[in-house]
JSON list of C-alpha atoms in Angstrom, two decimals:
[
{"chain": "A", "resi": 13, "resn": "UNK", "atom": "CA", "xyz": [-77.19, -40.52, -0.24]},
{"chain": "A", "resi": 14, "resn": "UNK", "atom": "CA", "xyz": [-76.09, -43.52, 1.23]},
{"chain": "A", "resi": 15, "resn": "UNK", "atom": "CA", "xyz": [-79.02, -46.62, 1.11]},
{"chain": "A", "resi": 16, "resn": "UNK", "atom": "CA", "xyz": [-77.48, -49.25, 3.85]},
{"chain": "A", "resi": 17, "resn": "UNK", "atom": "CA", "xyz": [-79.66, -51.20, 6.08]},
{"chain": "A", "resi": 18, "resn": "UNK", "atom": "CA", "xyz": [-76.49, -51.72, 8.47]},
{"chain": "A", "resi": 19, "resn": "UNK", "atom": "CA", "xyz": [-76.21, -48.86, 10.81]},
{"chain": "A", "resi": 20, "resn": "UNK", "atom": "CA", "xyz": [-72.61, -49.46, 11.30]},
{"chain": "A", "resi": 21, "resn": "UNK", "atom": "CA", "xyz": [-71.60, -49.91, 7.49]},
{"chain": "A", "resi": 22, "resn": "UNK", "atom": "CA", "xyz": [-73.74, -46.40, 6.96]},
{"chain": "A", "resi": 23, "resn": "UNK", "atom": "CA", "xyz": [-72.21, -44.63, 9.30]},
{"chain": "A", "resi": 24, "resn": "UNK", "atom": "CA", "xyz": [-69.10, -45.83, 8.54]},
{"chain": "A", "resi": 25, "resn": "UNK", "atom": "CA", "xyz": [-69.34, -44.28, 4.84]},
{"chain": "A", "resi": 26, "resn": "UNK", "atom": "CA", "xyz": [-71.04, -41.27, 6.08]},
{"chain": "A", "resi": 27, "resn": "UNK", "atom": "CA", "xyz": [-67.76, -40.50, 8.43]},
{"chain": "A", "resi": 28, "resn": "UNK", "atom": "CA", "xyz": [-65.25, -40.95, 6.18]},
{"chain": "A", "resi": 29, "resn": "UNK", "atom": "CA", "xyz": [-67.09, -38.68, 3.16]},
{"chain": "A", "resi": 30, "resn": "UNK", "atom": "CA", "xyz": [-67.98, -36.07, 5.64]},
{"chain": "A", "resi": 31, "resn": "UNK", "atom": "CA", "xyz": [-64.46, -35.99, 6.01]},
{"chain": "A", "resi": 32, "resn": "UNK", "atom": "CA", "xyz": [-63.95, -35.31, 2.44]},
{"chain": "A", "resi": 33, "resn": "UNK", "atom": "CA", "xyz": [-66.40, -32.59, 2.11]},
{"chain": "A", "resi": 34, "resn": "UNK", "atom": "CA", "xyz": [-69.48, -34.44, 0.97]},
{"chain": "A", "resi": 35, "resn": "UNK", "atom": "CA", "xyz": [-72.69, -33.75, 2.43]},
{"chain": "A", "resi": 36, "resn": "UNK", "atom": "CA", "xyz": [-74.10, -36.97, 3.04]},
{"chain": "A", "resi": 37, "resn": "UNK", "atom": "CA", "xyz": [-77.49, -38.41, 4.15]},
{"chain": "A", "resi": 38, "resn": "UNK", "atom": "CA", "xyz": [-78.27, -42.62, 5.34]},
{"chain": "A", "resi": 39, "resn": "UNK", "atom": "CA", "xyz": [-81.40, -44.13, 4.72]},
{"chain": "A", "resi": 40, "resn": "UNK", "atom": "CA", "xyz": [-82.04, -47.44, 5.82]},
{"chain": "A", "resi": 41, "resn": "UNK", "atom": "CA", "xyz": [-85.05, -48.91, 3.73]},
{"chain": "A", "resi": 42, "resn": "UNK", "atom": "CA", "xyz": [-86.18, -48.43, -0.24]},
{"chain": "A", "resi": 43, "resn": "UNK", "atom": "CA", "xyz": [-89.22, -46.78, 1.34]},
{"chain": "A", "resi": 44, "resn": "UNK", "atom": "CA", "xyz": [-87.75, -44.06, 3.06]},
{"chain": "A", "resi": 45, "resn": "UNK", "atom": "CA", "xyz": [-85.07, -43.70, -0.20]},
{"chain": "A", "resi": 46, "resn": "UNK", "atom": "CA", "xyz": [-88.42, -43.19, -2.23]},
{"chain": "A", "resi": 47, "resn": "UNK", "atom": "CA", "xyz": [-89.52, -40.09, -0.17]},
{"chain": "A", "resi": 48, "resn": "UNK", "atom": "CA", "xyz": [-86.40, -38.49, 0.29]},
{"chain": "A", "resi": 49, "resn": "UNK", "atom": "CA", "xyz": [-85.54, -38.63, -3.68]},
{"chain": "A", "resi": 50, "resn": "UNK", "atom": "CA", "xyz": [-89.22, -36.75, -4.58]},
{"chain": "A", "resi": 51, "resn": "UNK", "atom": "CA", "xyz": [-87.59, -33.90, -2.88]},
{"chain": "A", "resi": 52, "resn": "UNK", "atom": "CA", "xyz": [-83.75, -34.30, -3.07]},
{"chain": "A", "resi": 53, "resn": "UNK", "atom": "CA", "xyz": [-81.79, -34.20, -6.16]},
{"chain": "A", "resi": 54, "resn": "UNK", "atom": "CA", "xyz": [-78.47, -36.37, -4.74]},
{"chain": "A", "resi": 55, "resn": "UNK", "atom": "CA", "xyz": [-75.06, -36.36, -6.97]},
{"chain": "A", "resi": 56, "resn": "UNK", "atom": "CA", "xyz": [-74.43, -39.93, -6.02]},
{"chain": "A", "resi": 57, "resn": "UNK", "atom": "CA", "xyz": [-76.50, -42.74, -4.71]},
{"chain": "A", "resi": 58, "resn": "UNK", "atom": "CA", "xyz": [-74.94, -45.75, -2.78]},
{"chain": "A", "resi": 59, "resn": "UNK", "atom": "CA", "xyz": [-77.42, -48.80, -2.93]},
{"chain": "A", "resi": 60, "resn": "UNK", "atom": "CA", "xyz": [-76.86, -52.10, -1.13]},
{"chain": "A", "resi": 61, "resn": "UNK", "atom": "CA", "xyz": [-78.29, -54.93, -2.80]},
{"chain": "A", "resi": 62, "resn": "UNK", "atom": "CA", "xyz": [-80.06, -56.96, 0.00]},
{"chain": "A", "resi": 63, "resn": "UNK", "atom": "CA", "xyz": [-82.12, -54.27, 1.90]},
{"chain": "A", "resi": 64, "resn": "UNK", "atom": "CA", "xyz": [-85.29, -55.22, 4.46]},
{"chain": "A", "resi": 65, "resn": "UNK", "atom": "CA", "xyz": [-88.26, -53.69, 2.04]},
{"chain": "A", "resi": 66, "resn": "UNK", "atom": "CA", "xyz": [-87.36, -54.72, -1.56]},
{"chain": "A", "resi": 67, "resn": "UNK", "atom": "CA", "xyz": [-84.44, -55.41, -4.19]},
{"chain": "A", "resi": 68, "resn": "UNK", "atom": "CA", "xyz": [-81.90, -52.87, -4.70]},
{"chain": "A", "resi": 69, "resn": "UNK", "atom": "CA", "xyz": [-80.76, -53.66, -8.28]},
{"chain": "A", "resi": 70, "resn": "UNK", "atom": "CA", "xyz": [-84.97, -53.20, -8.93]},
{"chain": "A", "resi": 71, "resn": "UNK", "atom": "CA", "xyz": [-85.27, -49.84, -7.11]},
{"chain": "A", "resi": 72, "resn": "UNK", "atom": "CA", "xyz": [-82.20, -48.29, -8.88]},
{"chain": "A", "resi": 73, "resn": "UNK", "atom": "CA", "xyz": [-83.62, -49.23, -12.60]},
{"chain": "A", "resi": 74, "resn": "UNK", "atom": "CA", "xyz": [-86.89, -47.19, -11.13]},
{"chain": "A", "resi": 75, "resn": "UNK", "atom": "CA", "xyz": [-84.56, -44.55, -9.84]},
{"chain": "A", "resi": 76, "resn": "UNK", "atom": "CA", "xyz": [-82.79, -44.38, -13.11]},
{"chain": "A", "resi": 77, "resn": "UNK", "atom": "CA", "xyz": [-85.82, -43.67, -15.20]},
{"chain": "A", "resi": 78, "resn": "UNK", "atom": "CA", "xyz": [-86.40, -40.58, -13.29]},
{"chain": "A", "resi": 79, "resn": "UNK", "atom": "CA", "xyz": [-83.28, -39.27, -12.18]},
{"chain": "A", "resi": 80, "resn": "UNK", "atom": "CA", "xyz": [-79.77, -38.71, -13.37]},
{"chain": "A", "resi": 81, "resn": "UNK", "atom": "CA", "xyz": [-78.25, -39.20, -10.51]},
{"chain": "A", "resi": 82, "resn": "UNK", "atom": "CA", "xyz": [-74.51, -41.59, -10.51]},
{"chain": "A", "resi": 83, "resn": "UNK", "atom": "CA", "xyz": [-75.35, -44.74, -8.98]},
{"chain": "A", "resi": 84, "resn": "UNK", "atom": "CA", "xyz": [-72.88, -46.99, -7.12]},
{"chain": "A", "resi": 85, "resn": "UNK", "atom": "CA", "xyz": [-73.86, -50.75, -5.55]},
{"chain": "A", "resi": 86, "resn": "UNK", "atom": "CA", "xyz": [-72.27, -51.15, -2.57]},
{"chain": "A", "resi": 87, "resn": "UNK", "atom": "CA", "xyz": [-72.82, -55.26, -1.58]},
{"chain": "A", "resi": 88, "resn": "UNK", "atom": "CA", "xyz": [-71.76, -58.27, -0.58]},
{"chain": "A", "resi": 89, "resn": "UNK", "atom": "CA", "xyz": [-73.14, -59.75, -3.24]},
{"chain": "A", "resi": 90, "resn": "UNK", "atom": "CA", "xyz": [-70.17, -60.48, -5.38]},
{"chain": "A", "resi": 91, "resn": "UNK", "atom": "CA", "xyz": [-71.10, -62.82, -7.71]},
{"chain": "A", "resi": 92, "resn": "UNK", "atom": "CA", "xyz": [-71.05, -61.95, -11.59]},
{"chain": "A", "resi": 93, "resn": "UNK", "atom": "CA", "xyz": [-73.95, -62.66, -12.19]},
{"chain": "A", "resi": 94, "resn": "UNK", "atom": "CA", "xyz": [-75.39, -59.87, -9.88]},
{"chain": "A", "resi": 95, "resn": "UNK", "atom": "CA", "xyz": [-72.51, -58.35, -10.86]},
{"chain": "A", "resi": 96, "resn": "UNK", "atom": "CA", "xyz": [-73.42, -57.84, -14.25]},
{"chain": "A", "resi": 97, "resn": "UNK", "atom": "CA", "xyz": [-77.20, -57.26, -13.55]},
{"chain": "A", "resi": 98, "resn": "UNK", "atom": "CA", "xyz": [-76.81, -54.39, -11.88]},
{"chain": "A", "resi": 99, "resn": "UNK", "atom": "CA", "xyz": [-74.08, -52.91, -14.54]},
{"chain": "A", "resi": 100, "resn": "UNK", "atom": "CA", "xyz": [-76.56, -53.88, -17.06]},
{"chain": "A", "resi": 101, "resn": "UNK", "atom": "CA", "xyz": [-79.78, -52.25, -14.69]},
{"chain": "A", "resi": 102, "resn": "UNK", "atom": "CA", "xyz": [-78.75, -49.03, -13.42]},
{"chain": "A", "resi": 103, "resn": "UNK", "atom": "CA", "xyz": [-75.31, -48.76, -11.88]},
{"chain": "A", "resi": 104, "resn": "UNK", "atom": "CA", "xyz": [-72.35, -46.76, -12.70]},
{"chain": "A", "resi": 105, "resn": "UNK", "atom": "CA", "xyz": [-70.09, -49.00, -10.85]},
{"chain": "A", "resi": 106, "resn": "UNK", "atom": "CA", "xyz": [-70.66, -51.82, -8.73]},
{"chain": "A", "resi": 107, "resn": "UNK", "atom": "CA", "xyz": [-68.40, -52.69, -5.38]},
{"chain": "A", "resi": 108, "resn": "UNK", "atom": "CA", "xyz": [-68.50, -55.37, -3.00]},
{"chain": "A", "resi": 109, "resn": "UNK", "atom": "CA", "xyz": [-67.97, -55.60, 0.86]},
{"chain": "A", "resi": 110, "resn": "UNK", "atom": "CA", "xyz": [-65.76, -55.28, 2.86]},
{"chain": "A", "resi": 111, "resn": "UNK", "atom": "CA", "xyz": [-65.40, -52.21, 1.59]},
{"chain": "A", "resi": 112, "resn": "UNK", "atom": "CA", "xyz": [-61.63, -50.22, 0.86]},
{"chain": "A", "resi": 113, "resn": "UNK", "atom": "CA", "xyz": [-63.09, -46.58, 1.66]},
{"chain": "A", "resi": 114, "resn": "UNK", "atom": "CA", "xyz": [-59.95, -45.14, -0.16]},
{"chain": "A", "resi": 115, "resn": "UNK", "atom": "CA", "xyz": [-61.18, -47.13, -3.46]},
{"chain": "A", "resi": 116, "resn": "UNK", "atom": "CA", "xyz": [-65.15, -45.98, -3.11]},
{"chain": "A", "resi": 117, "resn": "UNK", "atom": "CA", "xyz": [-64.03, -42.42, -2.64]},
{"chain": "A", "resi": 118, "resn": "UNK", "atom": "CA", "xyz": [-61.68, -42.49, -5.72]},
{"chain": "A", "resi": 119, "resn": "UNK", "atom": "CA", "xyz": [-64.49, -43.96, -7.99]},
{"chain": "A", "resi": 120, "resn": "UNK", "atom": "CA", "xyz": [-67.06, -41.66, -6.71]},
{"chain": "A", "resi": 121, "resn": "UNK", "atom": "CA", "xyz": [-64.98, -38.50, -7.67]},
{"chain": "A", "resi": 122, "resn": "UNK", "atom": "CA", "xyz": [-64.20, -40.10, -11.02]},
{"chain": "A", "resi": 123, "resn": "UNK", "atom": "CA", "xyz": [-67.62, -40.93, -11.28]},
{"chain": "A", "resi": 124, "resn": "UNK", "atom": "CA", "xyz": [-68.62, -36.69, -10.76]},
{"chain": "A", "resi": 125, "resn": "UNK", "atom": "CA", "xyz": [-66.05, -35.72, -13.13]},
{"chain": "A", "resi": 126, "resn": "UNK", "atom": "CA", "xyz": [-67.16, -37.83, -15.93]},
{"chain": "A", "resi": 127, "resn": "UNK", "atom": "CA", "xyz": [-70.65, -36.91, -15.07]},
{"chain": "A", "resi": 128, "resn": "UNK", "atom": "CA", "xyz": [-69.98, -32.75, -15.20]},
{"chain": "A", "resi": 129, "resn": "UNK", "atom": "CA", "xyz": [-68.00, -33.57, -18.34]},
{"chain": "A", "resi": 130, "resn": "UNK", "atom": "CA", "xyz": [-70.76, -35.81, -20.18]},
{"chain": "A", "resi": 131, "resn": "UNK", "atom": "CA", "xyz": [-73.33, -33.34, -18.67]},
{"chain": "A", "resi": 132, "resn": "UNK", "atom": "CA", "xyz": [-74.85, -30.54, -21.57]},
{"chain": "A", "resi": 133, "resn": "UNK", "atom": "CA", "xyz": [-73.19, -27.08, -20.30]},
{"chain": "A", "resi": 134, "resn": "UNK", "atom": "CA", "xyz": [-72.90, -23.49, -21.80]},
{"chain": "A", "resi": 135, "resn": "UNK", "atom": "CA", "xyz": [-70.34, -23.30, -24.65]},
{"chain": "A", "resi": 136, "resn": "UNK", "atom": "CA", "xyz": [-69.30, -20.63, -22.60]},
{"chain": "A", "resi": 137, "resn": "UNK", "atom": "CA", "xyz": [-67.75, -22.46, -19.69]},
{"chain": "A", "resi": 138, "resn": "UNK", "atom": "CA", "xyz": [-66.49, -25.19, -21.31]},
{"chain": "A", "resi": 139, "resn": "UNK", "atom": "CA", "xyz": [-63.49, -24.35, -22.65]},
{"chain": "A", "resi": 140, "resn": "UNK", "atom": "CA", "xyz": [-59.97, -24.24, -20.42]},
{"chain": "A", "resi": 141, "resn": "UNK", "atom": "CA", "xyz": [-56.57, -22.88, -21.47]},
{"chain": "A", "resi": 142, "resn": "UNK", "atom": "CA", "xyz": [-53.72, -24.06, -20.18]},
{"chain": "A", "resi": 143, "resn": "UNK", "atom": "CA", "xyz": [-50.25, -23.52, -21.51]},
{"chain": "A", "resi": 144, "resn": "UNK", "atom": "CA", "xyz": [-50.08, -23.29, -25.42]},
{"chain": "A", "resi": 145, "resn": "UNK", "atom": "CA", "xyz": [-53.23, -25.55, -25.35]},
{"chain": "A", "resi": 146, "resn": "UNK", "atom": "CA", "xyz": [-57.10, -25.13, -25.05]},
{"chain": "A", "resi": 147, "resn": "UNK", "atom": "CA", "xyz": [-59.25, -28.14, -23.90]},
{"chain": "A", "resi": 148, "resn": "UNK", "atom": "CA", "xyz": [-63.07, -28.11, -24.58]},
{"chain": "A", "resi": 149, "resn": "UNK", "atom": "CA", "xyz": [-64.60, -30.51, -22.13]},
{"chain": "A", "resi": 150, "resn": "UNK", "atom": "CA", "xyz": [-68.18, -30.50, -23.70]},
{"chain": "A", "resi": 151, "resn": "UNK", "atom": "CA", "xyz": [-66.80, -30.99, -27.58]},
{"chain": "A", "resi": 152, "resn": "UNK", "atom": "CA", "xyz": [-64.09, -33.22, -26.39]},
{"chain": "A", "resi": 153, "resn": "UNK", "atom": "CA", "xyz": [-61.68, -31.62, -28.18]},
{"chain": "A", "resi": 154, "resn": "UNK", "atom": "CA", "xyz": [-58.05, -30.36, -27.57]},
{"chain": "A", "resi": 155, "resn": "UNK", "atom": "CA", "xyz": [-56.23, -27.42, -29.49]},
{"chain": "A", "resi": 156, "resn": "UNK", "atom": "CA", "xyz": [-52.88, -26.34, -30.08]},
{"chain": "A", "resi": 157, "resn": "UNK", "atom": "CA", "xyz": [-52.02, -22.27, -31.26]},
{"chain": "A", "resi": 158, "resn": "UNK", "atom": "CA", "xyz": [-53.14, -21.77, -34.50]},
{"chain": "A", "resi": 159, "resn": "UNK", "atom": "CA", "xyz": [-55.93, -23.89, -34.18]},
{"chain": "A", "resi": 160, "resn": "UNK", "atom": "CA", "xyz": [-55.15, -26.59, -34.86]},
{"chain": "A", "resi": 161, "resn": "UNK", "atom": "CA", "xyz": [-56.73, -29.89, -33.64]},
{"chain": "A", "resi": 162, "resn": "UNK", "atom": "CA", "xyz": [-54.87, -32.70, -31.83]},
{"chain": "A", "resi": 163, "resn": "UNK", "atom": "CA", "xyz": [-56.46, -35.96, -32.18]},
{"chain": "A", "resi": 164, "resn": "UNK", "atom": "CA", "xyz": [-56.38, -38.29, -28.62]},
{"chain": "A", "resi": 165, "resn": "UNK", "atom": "CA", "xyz": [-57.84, -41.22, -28.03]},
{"chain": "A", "resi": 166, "resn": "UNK", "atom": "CA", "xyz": [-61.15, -41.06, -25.27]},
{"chain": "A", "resi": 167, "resn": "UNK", "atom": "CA", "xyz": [-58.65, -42.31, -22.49]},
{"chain": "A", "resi": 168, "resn": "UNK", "atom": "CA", "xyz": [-56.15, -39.60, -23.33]},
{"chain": "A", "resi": 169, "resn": "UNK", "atom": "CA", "xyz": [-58.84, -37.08, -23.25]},
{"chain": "A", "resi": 170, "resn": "UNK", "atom": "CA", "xyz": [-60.21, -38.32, -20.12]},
{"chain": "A", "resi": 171, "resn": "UNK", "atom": "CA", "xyz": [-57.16, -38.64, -18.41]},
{"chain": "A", "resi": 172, "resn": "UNK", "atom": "CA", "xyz": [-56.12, -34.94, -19.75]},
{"chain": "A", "resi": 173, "resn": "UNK", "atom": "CA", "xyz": [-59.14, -33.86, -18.74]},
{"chain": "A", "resi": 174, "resn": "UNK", "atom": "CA", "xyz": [-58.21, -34.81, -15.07]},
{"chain": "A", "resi": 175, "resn": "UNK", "atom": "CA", "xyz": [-55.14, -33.56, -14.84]},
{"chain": "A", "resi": 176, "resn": "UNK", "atom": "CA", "xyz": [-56.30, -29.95, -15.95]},
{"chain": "A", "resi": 177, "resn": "UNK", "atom": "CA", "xyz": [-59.15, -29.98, -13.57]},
{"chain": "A", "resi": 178, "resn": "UNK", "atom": "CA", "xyz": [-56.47, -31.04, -11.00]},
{"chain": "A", "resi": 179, "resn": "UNK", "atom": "CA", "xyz": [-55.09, -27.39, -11.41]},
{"chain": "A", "resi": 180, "resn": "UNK", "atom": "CA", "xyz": [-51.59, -28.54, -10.54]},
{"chain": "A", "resi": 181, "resn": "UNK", "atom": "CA", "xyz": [-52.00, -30.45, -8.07]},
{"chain": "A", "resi": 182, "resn": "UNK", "atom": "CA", "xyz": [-50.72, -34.27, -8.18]},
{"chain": "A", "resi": 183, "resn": "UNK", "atom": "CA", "xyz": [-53.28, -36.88, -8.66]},
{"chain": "A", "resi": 184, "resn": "UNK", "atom": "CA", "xyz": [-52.08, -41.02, -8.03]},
{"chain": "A", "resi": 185, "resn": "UNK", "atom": "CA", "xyz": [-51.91, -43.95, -10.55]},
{"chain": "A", "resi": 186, "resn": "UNK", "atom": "CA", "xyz": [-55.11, -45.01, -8.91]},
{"chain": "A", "resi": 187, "resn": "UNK", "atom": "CA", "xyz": [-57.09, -42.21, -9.22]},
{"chain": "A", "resi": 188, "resn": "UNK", "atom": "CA", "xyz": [-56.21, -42.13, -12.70]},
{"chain": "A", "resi": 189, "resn": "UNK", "atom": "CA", "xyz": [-57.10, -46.00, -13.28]},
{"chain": "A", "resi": 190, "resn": "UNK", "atom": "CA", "xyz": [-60.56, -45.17, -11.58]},
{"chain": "A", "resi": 191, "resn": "UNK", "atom": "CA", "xyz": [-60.49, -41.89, -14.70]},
{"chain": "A", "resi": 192, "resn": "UNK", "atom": "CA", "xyz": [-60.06, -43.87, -17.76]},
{"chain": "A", "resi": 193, "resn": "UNK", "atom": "CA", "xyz": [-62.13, -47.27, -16.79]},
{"chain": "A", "resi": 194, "resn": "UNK", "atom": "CA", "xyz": [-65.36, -48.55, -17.87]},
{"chain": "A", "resi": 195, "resn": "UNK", "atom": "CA", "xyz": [-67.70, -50.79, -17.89]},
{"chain": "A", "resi": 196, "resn": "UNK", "atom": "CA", "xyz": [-65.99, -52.82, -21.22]},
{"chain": "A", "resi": 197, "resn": "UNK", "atom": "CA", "xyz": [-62.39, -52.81, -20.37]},
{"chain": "A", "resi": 198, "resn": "UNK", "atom": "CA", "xyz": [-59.76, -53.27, -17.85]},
{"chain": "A", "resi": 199, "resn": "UNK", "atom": "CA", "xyz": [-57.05, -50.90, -16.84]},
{"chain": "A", "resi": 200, "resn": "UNK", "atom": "CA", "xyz": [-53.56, -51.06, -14.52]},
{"chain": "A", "resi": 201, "resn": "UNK", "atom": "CA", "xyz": [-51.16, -48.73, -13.93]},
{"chain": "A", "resi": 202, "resn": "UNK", "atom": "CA", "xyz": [-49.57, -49.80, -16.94]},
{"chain": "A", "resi": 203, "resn": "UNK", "atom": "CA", "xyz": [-52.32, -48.23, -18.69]},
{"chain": "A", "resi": 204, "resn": "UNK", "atom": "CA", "xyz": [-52.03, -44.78, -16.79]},
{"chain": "A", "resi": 205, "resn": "UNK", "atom": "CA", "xyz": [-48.29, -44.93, -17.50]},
{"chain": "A", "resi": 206, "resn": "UNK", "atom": "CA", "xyz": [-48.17, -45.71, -21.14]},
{"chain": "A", "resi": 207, "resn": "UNK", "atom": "CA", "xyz": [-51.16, -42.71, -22.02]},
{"chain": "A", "resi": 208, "resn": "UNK", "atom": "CA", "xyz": [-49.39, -40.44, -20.24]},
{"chain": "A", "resi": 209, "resn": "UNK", "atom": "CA", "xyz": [-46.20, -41.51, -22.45]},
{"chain": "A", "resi": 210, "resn": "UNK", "atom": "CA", "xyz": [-48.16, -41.07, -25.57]},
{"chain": "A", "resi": 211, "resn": "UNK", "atom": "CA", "xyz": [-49.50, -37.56, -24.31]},
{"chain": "A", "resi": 212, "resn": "UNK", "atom": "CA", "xyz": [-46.20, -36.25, -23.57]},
{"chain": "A", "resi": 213, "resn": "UNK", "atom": "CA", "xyz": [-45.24, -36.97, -27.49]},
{"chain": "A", "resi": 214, "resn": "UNK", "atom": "CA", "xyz": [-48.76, -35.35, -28.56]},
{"chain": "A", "resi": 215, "resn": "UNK", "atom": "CA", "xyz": [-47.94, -32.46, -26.24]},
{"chain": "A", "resi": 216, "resn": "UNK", "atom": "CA", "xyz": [-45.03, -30.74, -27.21]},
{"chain": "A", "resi": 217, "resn": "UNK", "atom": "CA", "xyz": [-44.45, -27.21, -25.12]},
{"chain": "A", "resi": 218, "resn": "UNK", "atom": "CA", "xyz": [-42.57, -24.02, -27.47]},
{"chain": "A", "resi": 219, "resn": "UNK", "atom": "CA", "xyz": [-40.43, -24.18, -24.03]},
{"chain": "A", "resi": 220, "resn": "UNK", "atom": "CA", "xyz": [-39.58, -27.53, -24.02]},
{"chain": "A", "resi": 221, "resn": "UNK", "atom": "CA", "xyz": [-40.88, -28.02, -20.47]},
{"chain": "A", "resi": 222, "resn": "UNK", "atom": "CA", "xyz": [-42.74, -31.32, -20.26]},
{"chain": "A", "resi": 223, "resn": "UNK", "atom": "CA", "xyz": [-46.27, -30.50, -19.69]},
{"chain": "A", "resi": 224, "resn": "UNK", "atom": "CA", "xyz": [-47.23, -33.62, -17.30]},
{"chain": "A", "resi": 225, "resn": "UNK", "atom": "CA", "xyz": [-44.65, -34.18, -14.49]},
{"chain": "A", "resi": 226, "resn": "UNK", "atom": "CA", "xyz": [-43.82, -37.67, -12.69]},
{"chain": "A", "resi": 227, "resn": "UNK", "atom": "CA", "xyz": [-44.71, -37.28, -8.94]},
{"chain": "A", "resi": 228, "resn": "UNK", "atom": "CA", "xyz": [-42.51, -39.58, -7.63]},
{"chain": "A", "resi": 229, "resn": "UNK", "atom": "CA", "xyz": [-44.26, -41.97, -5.65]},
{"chain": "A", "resi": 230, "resn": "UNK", "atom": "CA", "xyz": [-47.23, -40.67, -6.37]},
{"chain": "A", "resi": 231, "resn": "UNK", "atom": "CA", "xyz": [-48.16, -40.23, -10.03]},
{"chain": "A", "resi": 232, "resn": "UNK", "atom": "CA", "xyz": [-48.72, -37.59, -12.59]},
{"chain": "A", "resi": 233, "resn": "UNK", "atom": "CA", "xyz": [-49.30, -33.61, -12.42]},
{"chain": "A", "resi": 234, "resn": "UNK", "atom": "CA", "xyz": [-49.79, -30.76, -14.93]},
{"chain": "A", "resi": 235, "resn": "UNK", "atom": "CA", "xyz": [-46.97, -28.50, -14.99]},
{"chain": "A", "resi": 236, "resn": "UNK", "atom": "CA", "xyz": [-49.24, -25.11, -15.46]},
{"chain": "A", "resi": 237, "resn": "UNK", "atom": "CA", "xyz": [-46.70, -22.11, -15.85]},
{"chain": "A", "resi": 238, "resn": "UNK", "atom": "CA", "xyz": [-43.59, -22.04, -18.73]}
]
């Protein structure tokens, strides 16, 4: 749900994540947010600050007491000071306009991965094998044959984490920046490049095939089969 008082900035972000396969719905006003929330259960929730009927900052705290739902300001308010409030009140992340479409739709997946990973789930279906490992996404917890635990740091886990639910496929530097940041610390490439270092040392294949493989000028994949 995207909560943007200017048509043209709403429809903008509705295009572009219909694009990418999200159902989306614009509302221009808190008031019409209000109604369509008591009967919609949204994944994400884009709020602009400055809207015609109230504070945004103040109706995401009152969202956030009654929903779970991943909330992202979207503003051209860019000061830290609003900044922070709105960290501190109720959002997830906070990003200011004009906006980089490529950068919103990186943080948002990031933001639905962390969320399906935090979120309670059967023992049942938590658990992934790939190669001589197995990952348990609810426990946090990777293991090697003979059960036996690897320790890694929450960035290495969250960064693993991505690059097994990638399935293969090659994810960028960026993406993976958007993966292991939060609210406390900053992260570069740099960051991405030297966790995926100490991963490769932590996980050693019985075939000697690396297990993550440099995409060159992209980033980092999951090599899958021996």
């Amino acid at each position: 749900m995207v909560l943007e008082d200017d048509p043209v900035t709403g429809q903008m972000i509705a295009a572009y994540f219909s694009e990418h396969a999200f159902d989306v719905t614009v509302v221009e006003s808190c008031k019409r947010c209000r109604e369509l929330m008591r009967n919609q259960a949204p994944d994400l929730l884009f709020i602009d600050v400055q809207l015609p009927d109230g504070d945004g900052i103040e109706l995401a705290q009152e969202i956030r007491a009654a929903s779970p739902v991943g909330i992202i300001f979207v503003t051209r308010r860019g000061s830290d000071a609003d900044r922070i409030r709105g960290l501190e009140a109720a959002g997830d992340h906070y990003v200011t306009k004009p906006i980089d479409l490529r950068d919103l739709l990186a943080r948002s997946r990031s933001l639905l991965r962390r969320r399906t990973i935090d979120a309670p789930a059967p023992a049942a279906g938590s658990t992934i094998r790939f190669r001589d490992w197995t990952i348990d996404l609810v426990r946090r917890e990777l293991t090697a044959p003979e059960d036996v635990q690897i320790n890694l740091t929450r960035g290495e886990f969250d960064l693993l984490a991505a690059l097994v639910d990638a399935r293969g496929r090659a994810l960028t530097r960026e993406y993976l920046i958007e993966v292991i940041s939060n609210r406390h610390a900053e992260v570069d490439i740099r960051t991405v490049d030297a966790l995926v270092a100490r991963l490769r040392r932590k996980l050693v294949s019985r075939s000697e095939r690396p297990v993550i493989a440099t995409v060159t000028g992209v980033g980092y994949k999951l090599v899958l089969d021996e």
